[in-house]
GROMACS .gro file of C-alpha atoms in nm:
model
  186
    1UNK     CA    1  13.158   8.178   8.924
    2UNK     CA    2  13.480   8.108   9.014
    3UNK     CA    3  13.701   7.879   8.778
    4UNK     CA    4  13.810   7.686   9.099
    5UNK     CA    5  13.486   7.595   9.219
    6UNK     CA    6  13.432   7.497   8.864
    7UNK     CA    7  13.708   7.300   8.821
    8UNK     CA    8  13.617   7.115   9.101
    9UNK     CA    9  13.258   7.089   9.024
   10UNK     CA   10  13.332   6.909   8.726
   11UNK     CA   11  13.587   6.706   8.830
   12UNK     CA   12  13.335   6.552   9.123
   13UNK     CA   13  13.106   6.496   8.854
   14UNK     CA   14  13.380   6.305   8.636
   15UNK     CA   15  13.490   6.101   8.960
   16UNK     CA   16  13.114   5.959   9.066
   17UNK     CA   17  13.098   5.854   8.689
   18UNK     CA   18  13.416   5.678   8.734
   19UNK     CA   19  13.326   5.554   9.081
   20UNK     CA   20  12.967   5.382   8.919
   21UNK     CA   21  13.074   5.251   8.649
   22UNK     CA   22  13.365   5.098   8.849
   23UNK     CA   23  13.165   4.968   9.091
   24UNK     CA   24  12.902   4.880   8.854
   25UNK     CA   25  13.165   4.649   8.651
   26UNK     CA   26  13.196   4.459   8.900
   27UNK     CA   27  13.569   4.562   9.038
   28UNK     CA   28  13.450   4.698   9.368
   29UNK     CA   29  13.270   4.418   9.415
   30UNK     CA   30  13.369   4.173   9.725
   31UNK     CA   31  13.457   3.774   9.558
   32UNK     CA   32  13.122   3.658   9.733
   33UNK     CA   33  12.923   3.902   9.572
   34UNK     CA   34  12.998   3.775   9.247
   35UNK     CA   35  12.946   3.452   9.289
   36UNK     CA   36  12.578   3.472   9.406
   37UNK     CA   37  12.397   3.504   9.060
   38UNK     CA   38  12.049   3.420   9.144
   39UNK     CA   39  11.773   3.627   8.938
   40UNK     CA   40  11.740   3.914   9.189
   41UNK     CA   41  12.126   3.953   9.172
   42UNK     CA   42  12.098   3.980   8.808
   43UNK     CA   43  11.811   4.197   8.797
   44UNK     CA   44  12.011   4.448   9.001
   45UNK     CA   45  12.342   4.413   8.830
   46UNK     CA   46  12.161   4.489   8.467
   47UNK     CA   47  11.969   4.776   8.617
   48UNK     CA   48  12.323   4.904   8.763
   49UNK     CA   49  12.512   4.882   8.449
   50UNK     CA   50  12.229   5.087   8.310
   51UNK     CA   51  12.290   5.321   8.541
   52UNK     CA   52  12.668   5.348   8.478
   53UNK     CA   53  12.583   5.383   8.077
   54UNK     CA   54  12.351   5.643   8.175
   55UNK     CA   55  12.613   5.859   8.365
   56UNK     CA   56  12.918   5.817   8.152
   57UNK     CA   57  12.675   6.061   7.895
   58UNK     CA   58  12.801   6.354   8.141
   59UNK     CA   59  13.181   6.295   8.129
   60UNK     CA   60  13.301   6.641   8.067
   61UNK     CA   61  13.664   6.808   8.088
   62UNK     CA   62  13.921   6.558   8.193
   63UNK     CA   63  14.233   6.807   8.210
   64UNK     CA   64  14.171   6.945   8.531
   65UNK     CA   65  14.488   6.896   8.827
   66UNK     CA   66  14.513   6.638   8.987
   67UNK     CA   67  14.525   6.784   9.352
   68UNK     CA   68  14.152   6.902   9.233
   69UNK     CA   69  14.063   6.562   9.131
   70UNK     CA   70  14.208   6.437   9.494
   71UNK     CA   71  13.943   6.675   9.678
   72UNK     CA   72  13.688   6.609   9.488
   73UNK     CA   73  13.742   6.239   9.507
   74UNK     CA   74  13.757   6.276   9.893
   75UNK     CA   75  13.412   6.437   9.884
   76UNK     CA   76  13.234   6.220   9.667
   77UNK     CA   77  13.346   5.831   9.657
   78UNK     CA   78  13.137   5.758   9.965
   79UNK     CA   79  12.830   5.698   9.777
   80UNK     CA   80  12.670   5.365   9.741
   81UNK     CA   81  12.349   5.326   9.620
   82UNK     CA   82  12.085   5.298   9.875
   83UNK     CA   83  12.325   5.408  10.156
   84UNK     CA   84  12.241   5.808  10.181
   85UNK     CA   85  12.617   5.868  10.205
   86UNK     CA   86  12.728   6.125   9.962
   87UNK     CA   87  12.421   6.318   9.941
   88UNK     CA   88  12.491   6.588  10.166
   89UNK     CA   89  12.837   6.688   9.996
   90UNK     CA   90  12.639   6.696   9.630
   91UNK     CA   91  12.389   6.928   9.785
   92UNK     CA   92  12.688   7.156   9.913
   93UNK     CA   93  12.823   7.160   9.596
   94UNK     CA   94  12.507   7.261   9.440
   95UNK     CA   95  12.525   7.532   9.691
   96UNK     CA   96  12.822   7.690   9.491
   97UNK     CA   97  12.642   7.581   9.170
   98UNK     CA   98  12.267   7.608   9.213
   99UNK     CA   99  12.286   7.562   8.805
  100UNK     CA  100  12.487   7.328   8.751
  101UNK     CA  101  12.254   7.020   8.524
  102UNK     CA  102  12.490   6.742   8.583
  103UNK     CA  103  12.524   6.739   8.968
  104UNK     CA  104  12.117   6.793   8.963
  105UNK     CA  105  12.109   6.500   8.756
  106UNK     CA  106  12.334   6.298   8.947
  107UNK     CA  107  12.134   6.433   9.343
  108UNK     CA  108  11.814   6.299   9.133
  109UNK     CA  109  11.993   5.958   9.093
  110UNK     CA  110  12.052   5.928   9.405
  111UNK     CA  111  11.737   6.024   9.565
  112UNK     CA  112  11.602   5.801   9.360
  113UNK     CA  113  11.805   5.522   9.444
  114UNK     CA  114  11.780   5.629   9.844
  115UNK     CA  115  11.379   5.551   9.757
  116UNK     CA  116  11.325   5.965   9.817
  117UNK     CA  117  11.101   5.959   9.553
  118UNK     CA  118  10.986   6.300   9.608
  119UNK     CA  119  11.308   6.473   9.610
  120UNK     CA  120  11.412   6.298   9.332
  121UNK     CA  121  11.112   6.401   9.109
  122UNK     CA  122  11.187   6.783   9.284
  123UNK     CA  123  11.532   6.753   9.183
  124UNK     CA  124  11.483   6.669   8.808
  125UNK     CA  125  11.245   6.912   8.749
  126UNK     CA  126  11.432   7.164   8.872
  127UNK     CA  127  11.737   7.029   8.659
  128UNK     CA  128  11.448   7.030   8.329
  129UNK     CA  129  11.384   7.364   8.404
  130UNK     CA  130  11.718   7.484   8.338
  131UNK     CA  131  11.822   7.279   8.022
  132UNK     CA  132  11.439   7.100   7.932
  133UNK     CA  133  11.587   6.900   7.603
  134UNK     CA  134  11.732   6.620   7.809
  135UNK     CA  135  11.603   6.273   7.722
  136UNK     CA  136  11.741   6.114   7.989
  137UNK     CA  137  11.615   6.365   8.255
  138UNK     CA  138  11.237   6.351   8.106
  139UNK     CA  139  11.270   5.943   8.092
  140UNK     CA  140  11.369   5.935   8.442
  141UNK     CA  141  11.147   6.192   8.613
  142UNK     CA  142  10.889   5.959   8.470
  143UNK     CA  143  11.022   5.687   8.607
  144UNK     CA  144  10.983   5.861   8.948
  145UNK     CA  145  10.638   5.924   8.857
  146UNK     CA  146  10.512   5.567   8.798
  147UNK     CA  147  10.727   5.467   9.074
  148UNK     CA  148  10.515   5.704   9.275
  149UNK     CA  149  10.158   5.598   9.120
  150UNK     CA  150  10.122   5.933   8.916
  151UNK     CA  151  10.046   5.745   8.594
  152UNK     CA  152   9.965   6.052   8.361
  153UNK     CA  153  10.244   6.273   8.472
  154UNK     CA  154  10.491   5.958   8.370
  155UNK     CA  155  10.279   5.871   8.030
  156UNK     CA  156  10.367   6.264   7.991
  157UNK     CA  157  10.742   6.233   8.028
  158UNK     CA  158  10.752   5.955   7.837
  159UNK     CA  159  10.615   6.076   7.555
  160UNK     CA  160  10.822   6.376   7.595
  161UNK     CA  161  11.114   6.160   7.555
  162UNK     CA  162  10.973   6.001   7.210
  163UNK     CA  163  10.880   6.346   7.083
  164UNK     CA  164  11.287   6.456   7.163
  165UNK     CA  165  11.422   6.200   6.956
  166UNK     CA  166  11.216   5.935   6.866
  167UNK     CA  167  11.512   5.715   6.664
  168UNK     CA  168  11.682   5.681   7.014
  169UNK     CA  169  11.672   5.337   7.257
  170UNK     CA  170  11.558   5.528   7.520
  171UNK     CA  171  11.269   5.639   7.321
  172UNK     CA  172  11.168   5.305   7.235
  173UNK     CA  173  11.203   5.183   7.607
  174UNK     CA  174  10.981   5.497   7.693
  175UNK     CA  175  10.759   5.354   7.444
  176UNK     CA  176  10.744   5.041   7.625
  177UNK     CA  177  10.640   5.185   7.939
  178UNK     CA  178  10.370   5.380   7.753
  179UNK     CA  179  10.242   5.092   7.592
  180UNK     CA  180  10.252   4.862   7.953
  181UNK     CA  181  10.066   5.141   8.108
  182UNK     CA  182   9.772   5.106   7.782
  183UNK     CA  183   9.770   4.733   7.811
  184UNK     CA  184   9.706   4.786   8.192
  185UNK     CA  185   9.432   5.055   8.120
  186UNK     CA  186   9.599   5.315   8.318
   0.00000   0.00000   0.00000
C-alpha cells in the first residue's frame, strides 16, 4: 500500500479521536447546551465521554505532515453522532484500506450511533475477523446484538470479552450485562 495513503489513513483516524473527545469534553459544545443538565443530558454526556475513552485506545503515529493532517481533517470533522455525515468519506477510505482495524472500528461506531444496527454488527465482525483479540470490538458487537434482541449472540461476545482479559473494567461491565440478561431469564 502506498505510504501516502497510509499516512493519511492514520492521520484521519488520529483527527476523529481528537474531534470526539473534543467535542465530547464539552468544548464544541454551544453555552446553552451546557447549561441544560437534566438526567437525559447526563445520561448522554457519560455515555459520550465513554465513547471518547474508548477511541483515544487507537491513537497511533502522531509525526505525520501537517498538510496530511489538513486533508484528512477536511474529510473527516463533519461527523456528529447521529447525523450520517462523515460516513461516506470513512467508507472511501476503507476503499484504499479494506484492512485497516481502526477505521472499521471507528465505521462500526458510527453505524451504531446512526441506529444502523445491522451495519454496525457487519462492520465489527468484519473488523474481528481480521485482528479477533480486541476487547473492545467483541464488547461492542455485543452491544449491537442486545440492542438488536439477539440475546445469545451478545451473552457470547460478552463472555468473549471476560475470557480476553478478565482483570479488565470492560470485562467486569461485560459481566454486568451477562448477569442483567440471567436476572431477566434471557
Amino acid at each position: 500500500m502506498d505510504p501516502i495513503i497510509m499516512a493519511i489513513v492514520a492521520v484521519a483516524v488520529i483527527i476523529i479521536i481528537a474531534v470526539v473527545v473534543l467535542s465530547f469534553s464539552g468544548n464544541g459544545k454551544k453555552p446553552e447546551q451546557k447549561e441544560n443538565t437534566n438526567s437525559s443530558d447526563k445520561e448522554e454526556t457519560q455515555k459520550e465521554n465513554a465513547t471518547a475513552k474508548r477511541f483515544q485506545q487507537v491513537l497511533s503515529d502522531e509525526s505525520l505532515s501537517q498538510e496530511m493532517e489538513k486533508r484528512a481533517e477536511e474529510i473527516l470533522t463533519k461527523y456528529t453522532s447521529g447525523s450520517g455525515d462523515g460516513i461516506p468519506e470513512v467508507e472511501k477510505l476503507l476503499e484504499g484500506d479494506p484492512n485497516n482495524v481502526d477505521l472499521l472500528d471507528w465505521l462500526a461506531f458510527m453505524y451504531y450511533s446512526n441506529e444502523n444496527i445491522d451495519k454496525a454488527i457487519e462492520t465489527y465482525k468484519r473488523a474481528l475477523s481480521i485482528k479477533s483479540d480486541n476487547e473492545n470490538q467483541h464488547y461492542y458487537l455485543a452491544n449491537s446484538y442486545f440492542k438488536k434482541g439477539m440475546m445469545s449472540e451478545a451473552r457470547k461476545e460478552w463472555s468473549e470479552v471476560i475470557r480476553l482479559n478478565p482483570s479488565s473494567k470492560i470485562a467486569k461491565n461485560a459481566q454486568e450485562r451477562i448477569d442483567f440478561l440471567n436476572s431477566q431469564g434471557k
